[in-house]
Coordinates of C-alpha atoms and ligand atoms in Angstrom, one line a residue:
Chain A
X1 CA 104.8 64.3 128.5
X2 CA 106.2 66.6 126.2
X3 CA 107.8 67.3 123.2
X4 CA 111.9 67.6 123.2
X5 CA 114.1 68.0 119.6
X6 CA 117.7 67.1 120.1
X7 CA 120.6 67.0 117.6
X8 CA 121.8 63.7 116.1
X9 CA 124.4 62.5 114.2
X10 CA 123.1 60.0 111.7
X11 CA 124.5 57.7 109.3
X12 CA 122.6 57.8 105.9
X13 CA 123.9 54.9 103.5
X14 CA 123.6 54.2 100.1
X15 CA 120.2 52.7 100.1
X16 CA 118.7 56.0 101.1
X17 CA 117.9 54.2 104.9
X18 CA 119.0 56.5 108.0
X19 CA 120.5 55.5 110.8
X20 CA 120.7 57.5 114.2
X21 CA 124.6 57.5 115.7
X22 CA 124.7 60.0 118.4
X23 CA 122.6 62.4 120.1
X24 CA 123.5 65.0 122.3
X25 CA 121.2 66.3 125.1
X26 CA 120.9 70.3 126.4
X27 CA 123.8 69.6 128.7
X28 CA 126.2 69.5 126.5
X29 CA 126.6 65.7 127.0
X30 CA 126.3 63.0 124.1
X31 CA 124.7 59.8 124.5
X32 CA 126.0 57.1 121.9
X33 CA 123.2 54.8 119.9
X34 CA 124.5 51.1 120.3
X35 CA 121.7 49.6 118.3
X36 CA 118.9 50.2 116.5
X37 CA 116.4 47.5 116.7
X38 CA 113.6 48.6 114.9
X39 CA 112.5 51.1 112.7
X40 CA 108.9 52.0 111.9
X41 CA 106.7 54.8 111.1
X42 CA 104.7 55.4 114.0
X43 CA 102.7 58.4 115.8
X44 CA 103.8 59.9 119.0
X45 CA 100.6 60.8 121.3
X46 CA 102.9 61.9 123.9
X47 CA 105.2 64.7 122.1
X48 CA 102.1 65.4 119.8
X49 CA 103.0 64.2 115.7
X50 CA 104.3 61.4 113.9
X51 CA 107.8 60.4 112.7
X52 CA 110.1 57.5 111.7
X53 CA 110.1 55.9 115.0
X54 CA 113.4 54.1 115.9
X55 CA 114.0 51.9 118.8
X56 CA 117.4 52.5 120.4
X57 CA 119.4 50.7 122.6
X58 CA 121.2 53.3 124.8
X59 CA 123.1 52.6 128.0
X60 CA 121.3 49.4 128.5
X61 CA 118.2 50.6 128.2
X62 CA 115.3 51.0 125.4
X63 CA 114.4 54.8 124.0
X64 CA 112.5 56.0 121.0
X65 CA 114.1 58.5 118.3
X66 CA 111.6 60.3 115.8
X67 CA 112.8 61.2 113.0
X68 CA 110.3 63.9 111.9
X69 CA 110.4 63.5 107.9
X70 CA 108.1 66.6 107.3
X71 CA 109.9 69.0 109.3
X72 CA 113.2 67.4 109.4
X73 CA 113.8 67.1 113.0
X74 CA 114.5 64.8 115.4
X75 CA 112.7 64.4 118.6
X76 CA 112.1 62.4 121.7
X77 CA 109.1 62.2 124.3
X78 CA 110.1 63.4 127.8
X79 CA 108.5 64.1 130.9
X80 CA 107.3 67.6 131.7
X81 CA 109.0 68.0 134.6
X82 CA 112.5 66.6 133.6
Chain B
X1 CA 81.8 39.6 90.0
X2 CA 81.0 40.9 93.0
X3 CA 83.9 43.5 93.7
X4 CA 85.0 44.5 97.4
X5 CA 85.1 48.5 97.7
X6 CA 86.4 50.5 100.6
X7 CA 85.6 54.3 101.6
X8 CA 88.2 55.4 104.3
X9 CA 86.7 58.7 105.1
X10 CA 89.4 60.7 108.1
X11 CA 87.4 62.0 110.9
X12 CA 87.3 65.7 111.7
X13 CA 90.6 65.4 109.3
X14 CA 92.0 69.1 110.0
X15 CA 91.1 69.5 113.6
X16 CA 92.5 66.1 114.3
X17 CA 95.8 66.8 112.7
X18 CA 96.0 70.0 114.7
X19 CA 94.9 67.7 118.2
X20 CA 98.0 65.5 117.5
X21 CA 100.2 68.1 117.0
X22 CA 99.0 69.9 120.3
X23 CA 98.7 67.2 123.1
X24 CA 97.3 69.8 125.5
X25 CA 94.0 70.2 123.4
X26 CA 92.5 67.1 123.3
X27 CA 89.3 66.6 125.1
X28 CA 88.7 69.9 124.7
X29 CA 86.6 72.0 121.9
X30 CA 89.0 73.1 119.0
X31 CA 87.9 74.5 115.4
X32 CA 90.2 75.4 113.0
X33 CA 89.8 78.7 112.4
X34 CA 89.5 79.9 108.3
X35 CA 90.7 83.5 109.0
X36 CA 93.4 85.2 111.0
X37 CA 91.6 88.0 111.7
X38 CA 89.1 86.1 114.3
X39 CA 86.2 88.6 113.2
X40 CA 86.0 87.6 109.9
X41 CA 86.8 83.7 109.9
X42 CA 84.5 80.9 109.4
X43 CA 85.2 77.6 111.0
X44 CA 86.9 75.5 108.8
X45 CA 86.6 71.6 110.7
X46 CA 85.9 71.4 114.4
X47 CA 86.6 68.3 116.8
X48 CA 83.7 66.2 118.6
X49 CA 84.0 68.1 121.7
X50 CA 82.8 71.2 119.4
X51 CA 80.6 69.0 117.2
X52 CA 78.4 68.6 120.3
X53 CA 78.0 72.2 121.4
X54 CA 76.7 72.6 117.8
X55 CA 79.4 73.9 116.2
X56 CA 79.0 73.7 112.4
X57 CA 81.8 73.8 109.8
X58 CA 81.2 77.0 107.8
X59 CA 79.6 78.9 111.3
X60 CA 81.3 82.1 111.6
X61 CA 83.7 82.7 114.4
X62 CA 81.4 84.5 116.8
X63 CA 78.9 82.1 116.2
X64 CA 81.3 79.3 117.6
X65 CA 82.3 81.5 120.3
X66 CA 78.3 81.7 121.4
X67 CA 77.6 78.2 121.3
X68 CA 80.7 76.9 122.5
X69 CA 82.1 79.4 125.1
X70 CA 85.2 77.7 125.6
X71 CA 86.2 76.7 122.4
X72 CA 89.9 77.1 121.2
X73 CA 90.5 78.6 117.2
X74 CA 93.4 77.2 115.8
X75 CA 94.6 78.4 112.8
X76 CA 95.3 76.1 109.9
X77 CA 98.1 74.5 108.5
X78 CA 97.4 73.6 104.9
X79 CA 100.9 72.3 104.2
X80 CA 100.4 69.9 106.7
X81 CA 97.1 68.4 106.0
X82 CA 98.4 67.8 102.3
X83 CA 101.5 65.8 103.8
X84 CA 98.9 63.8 106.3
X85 CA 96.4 63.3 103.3
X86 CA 99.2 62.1 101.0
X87 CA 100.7 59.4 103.9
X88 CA 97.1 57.8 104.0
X89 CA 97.2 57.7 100.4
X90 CA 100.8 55.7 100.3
X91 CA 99.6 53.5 103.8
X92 CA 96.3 52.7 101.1
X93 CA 98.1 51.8 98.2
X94 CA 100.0 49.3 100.0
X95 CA 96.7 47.2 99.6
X96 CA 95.5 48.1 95.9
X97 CA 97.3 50.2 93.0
X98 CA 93.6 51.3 93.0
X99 CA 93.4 54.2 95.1
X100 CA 90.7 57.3 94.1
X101 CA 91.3 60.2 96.5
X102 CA 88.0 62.5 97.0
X103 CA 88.7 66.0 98.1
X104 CA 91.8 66.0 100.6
X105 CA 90.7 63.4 103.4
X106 CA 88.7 60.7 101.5
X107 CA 89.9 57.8 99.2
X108 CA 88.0 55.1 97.6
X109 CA 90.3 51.4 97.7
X110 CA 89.7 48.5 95.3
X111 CA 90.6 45.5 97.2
X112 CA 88.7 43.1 95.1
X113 CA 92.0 41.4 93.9
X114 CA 93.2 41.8 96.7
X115 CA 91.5 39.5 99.5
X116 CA 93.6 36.8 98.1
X117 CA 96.4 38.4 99.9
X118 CA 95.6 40.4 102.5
X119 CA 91.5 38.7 103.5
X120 CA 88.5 40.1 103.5
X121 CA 87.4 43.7 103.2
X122 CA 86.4 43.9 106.8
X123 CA 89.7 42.4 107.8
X124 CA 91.3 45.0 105.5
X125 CA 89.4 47.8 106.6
X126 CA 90.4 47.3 109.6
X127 CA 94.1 46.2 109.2
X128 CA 94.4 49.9 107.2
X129 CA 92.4 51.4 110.2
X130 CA 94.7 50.5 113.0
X131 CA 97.6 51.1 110.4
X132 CA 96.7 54.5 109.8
X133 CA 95.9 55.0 114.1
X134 CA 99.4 54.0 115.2
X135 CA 101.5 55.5 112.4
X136 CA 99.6 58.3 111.9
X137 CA 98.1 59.1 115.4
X138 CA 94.6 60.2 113.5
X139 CA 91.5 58.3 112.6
X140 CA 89.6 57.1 110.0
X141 CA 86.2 55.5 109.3
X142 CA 85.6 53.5 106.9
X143 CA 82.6 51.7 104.7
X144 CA 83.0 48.0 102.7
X145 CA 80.5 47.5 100.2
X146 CA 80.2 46.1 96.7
X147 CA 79.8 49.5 94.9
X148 CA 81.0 53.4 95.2
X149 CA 78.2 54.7 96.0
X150 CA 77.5 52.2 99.4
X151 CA 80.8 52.2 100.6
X152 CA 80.9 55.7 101.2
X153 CA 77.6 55.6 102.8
X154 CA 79.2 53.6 105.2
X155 CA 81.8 55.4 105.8
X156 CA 79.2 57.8 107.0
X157 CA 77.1 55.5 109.1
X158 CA 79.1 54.9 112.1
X159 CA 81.6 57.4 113.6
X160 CA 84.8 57.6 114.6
X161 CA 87.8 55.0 114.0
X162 CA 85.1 52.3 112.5
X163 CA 84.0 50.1 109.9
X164 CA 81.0 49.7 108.6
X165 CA 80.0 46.5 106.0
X166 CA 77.0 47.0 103.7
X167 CA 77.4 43.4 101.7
X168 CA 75.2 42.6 98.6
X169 CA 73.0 40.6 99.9
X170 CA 71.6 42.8 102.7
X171 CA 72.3 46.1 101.4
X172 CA 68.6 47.1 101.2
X173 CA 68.2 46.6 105.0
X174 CA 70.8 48.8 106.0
X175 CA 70.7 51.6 103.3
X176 CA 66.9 52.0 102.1
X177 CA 66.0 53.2 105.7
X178 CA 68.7 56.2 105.5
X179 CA 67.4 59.8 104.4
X180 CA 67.3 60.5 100.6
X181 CA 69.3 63.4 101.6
X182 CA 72.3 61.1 102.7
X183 CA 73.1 59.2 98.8
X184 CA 76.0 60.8 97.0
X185 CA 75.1 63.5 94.9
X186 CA 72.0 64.3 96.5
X187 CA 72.5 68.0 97.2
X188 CA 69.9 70.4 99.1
X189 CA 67.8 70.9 96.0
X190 CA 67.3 67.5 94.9
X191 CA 66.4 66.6 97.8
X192 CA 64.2 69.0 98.7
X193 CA 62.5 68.2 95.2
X194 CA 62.0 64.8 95.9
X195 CA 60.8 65.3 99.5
X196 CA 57.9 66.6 97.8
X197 CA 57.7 63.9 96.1
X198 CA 57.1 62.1 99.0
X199 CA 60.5 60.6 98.7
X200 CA 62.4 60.8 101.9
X201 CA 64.3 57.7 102.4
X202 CA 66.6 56.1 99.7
X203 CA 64.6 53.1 99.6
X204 CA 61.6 55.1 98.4
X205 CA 63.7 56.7 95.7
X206 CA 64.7 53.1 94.8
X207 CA 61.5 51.8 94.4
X208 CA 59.9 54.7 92.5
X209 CA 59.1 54.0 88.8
X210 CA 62.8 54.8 87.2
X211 CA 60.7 56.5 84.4
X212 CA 59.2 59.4 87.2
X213 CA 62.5 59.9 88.6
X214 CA 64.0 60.6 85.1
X215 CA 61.1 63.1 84.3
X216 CA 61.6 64.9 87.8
X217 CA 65.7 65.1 87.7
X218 CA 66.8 64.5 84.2
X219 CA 69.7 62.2 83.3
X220 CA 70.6 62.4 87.3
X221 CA 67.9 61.7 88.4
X222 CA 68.4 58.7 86.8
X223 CA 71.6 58.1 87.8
X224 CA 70.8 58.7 91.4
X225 CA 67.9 55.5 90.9
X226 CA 70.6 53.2 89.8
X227 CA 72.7 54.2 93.0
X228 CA 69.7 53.5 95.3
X229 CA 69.4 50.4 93.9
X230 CA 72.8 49.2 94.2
X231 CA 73.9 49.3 90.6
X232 CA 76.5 52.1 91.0
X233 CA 79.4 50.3 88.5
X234 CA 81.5 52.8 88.4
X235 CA 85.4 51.7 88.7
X236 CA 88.1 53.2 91.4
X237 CA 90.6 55.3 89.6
X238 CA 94.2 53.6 89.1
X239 CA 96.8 55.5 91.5
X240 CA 98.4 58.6 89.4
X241 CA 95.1 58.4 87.0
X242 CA 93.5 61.9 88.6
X243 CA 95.3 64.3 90.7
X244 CA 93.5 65.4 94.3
X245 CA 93.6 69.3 93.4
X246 CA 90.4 70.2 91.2
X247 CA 92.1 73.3 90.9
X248 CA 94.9 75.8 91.3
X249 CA 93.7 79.8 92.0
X250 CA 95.2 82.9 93.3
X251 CA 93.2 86.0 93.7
X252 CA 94.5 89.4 95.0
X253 CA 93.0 92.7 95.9
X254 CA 95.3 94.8 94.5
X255 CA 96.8 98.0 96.8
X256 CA 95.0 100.4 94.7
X257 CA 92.0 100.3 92.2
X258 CA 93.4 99.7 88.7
X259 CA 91.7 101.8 86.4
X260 CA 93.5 100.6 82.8
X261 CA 94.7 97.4 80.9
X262 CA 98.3 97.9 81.6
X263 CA 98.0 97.9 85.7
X264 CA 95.7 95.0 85.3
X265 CA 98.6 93.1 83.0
X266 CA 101.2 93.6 85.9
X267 CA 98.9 91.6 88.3
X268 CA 97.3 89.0 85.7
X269 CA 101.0 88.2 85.2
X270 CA 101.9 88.0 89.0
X271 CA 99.1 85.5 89.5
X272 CA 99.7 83.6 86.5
X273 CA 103.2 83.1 87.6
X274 CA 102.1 82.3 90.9
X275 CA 99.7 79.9 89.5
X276 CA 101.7 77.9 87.2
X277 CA 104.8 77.4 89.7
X278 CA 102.3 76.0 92.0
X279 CA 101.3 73.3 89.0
X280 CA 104.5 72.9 88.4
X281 CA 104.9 71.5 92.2
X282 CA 102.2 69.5 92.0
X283 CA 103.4 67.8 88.7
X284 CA 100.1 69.4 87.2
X285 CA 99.5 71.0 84.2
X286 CA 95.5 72.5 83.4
X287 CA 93.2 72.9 80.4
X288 CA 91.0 75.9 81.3
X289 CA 92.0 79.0 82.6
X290 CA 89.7 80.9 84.7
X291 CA 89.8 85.0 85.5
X292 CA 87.3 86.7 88.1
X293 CA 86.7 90.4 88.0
X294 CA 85.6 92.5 91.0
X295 CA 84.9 96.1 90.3
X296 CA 84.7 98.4 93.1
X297 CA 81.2 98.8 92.9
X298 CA 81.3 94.8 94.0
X299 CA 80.1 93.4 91.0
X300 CA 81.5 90.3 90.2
X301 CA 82.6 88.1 87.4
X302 CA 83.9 85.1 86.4
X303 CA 84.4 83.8 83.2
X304 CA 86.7 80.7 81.6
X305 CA 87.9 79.2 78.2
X306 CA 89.6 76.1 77.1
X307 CA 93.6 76.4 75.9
X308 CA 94.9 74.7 72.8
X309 CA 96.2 71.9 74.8
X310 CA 97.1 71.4 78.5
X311 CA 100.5 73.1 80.4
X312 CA 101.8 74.7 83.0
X313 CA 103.8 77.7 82.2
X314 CA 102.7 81.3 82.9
X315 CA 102.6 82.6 79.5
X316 CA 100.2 80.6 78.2
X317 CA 98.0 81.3 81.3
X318 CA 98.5 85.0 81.3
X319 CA 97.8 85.4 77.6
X320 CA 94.7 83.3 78.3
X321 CA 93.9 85.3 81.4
X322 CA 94.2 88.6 79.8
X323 CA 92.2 87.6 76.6
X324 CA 89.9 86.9 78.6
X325 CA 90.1 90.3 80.5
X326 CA 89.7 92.7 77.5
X327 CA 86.9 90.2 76.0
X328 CA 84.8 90.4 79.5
X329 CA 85.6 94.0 81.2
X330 CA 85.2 97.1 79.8
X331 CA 88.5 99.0 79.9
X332 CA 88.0 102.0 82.0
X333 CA 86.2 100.4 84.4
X334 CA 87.8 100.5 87.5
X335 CA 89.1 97.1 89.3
X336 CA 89.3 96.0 93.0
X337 CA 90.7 92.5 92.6
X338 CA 91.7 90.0 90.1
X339 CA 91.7 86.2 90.4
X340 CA 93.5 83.6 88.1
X341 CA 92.6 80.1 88.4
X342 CA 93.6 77.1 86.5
X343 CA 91.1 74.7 85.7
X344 CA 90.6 71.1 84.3
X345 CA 93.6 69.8 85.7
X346 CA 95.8 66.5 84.5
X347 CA 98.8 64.8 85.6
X348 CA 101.8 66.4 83.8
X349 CA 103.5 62.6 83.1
X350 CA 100.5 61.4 81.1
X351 CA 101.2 64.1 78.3
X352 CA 101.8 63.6 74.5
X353 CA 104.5 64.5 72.4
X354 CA 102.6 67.9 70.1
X355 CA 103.6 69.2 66.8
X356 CA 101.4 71.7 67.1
X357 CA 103.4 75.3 67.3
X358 CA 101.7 77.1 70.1
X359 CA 101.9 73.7 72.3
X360 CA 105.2 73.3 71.4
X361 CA 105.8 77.4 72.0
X362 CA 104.2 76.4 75.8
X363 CA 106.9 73.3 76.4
X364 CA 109.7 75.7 75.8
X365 CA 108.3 77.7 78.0
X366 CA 107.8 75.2 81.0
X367 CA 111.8 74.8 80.4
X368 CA 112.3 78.1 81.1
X369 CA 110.5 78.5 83.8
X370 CA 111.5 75.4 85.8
X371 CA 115.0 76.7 85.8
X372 CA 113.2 80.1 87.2
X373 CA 111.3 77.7 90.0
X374 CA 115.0 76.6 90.5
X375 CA 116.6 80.0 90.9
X376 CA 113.6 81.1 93.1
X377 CA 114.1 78.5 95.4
X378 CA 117.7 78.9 96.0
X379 CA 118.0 83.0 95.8
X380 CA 114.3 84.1 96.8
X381 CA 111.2 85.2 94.4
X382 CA 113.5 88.6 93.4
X383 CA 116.1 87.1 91.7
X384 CA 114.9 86.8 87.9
X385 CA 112.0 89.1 87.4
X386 CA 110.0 89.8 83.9
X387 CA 110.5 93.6 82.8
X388 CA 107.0 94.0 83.1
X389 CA 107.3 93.9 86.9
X390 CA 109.9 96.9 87.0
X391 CA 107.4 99.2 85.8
X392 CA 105.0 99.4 88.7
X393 CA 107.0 98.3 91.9
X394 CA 103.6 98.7 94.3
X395 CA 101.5 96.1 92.0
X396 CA 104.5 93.5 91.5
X397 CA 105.2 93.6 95.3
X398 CA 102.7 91.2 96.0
X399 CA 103.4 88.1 96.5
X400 CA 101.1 85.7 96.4
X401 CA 103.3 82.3 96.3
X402 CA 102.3 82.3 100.2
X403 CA 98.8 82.2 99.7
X404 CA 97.8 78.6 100.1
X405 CA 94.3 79.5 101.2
X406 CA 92.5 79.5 97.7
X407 CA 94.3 76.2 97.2
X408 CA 92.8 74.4 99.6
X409 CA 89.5 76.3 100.1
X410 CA 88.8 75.1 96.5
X411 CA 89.7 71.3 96.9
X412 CA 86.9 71.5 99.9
X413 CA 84.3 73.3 97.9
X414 CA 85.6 70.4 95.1
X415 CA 84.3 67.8 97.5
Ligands
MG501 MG1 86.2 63.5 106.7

């Protein structure tokens, strides 16, 4: 597992609370968030550091989105050889 | 009452921040390395697989190297340690607005009120353990006690991501067995002192006539009998009531030697400005300044004195600094490197309104420079400059904002 950062549009509203939108992936192609179901701080022993940790419904399926506070990135876990 | 007090103590804090960050070295020896140029550096924190080669914090480089042959130096990330040591203190405080931070990775909690809400102290302890494993990815340990002074030895006692409880009522079989060496406070020489005393476990000390220890150790020693016997009542600071940083400093060896007063002005003034912006970030403001003096036959001095009242602007700091220079060095003298620290430091919100003139004088100043932090920030370090800085371009070059090093070397040594 590794560490991939990945541009997102995000959604920041009035309360000061982020939301992720879209994200787009190397090849060009963007993947739209169609729910966020839960947003935590957690750490990420996979990509190596720790973030706000949302849980996103994409596709059908379930994938995490750090949001990296400190360095101001966003970042997902993937495998090595993907 | 009996009050409920928790040590959370982060284990091998530096090299496990530097583990999460870099997946592919854990279960493998890593020290965090103080210096960039290997030959020189000391460690600065090691992991548990370099722990049990024998790697010591403070062991030179090479030392390392010999006991551990296939260790990995890392170097260290200050900024980040600060950002991990301030998200344990805000996952703490969610328990208790009494939250003491020692040195960068160690916090006393206060939870006495708050077992009402959250259960007991071992049920907190490890609530805020488990807390501080998932969000953060590191680990603590962490001791439960009715005192200071206990809690921290039990942060100590069992190693890593655990909790220890040292309750009232048993506290003597648990801590009077543990070397003398091992109570807060109890440095090499006291220790040593008191091993000659026959003394070696903290129940000894404890049960040694109070009126022998005081003759031995002074007021301390004294102090250090009332900790061995469990009557440590000190309170844990209120959030915001102390700052973490004991102290701000930036020394510099300057490109040349600096033979007069007005060389030596151009680099008192670059540290002080470098000092007080850094206070200024931190919200801080200090009541001593401190100036050390090393001439180039290696001699060394360091001398300090109190300002009017506390603040954080860099003419008040320079003008101590260079007072202090032409009371304390001969001018003449030759100079290899100057050091500026600020001292006695405070929270900046807690200040009073002055009417004194030369405090007043020092709040217009801050003013000022704030709207010079400002500037910098946006345009880069260049963009105002004092005239004092166009006289000798070599000696204002420097630029010492970087150098986070002294920073955090000194909030270690603080510990
Ligand atoms: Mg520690």
């Amino acid at each position: 597992m590794a560490k991939k950062y990945i541009d997102v549009a995000a959604h920041f509203d009035t309360n000061g609370q982020i939301i992720p939108i879209i994200f787009w992936w190397d090849n060009g192609k963007c993947y739209r968030i169609d729910r966020v179901t839960e947003i935590r701080r957690a750490a990420s022993l996979k990509a190596g550091g720790t973030g706000i940790r949302y849980t996103c419904r994409i596709l059908g399926k379930n994938r995490y989105l750090y949001y990296d506070d400190y360095a101001r990135k966003w970042f997902v876990e993937i495998n090595e050889n993907f | 009452m009996e009050r409920t007090i928790l040590h959370c103590d982060c284990n091998n804090f530096y090299a496990s921040v530097e583990c999460l960050y870099h997946p592919e070295l854990r279960g493998i020896p890593v020290a965090v390395a103080g210096d960039s140029q290997l030959r020189h550096g000391i460690v600065l924190a090691k992991n548990y697989e370099a722990k049990k080669c024998g790697v010591k914090t403070g062991n030179p480089l090479w030392l390392a190297r010999q006991l551990c042959p296939n260790i990995v130096f890392v170097r260290p990330h200050f900024d980040l340690y600060m950002n991990f040591s301030k998200m344990c203190r805000e996952i703490y405080s969610q328990y208790s607005d009494r939250v003491e931070p020692y040195g960068l990775d160690e916090c006393w909690i206060d939870v006495t009120g708050s077992t009402w809400l959250f259960g007991s102290g071992a049920a907190i302890a490890n609530s805020i353990r488990e807390k501080i494993k998932s969000e953060l990815g590191i680990t603590i340990s962490v001791g439960v006690s009715f005192n200071k002074v206990f809690s921290k030895l039990g942060s100590d006692y069992k190693k890593p991501d655990a909790t220890t409880i040292i309750p009232f009522n048993d506290f003597r079989k648990i801590v009077w067995p543990l070397p003398v060496s091992s109570l807060l406070f109890v440095g090499r020489a006291t220790a040593s002192l008191l091993e000659r005393k026959c003394i070696d476990t903290i129940g000894k000390l404890a049960q040694t006539d109070r009126r022998y220890v005081k003759d031995w150790l002074g007021k301390c020693g004294e102090t250090l009998w009332l900790y061995a016997n469990g009557y440590d009542t000190s309170p844990v600071a209120a959030i915001g009531e102390q700052p973490v940083i004991k102290s701000i400093g930036n020394s510099t060896t300057m490109p040349r030697d600096l033979i007069n007063y007005d060389e030596m002005k151009i680099t008192l003034m670059v540290l002080s400005e470098s000092v007080a912006a850094r206070l200024r970030q931190h919200n801080l403001q200090c009541e001593t300044v401190q100036i050390s003096i090393r001439g180039t036959d290696l001699s060394w001095i360091e001398r300090q004195e109190k300002l009017a009242a506390p603040c954080c602007d860099s003419t008040t700091i320079y003008l101590k600094a260079y007072e202090l220079l032409k009371k304390h060095h001969q001018n003449g003298k030759p100079v290899r490197s100057l050091g500026v620290r600020a001292c006695n430091l405070s929270l900046r919100r807690f200040d009073q309104m002055s009417f004194i003139p030369s405090v007043q004088k020092s709040r217009s100043h801050e003013a000022v420079e704030e709207v010079l932090d400002n500037l910098r920030s946006r345009f880069g370090n260049k963009i105002v400059q004092r005239g004092i800085m166009l006289t000798d371009a070599a000696l204002s070059a420097l630029d010492p904002q970087t150098n986070y090093h002294n920073l955090v070397l000194s909030t270690v040594h603080s510990q």
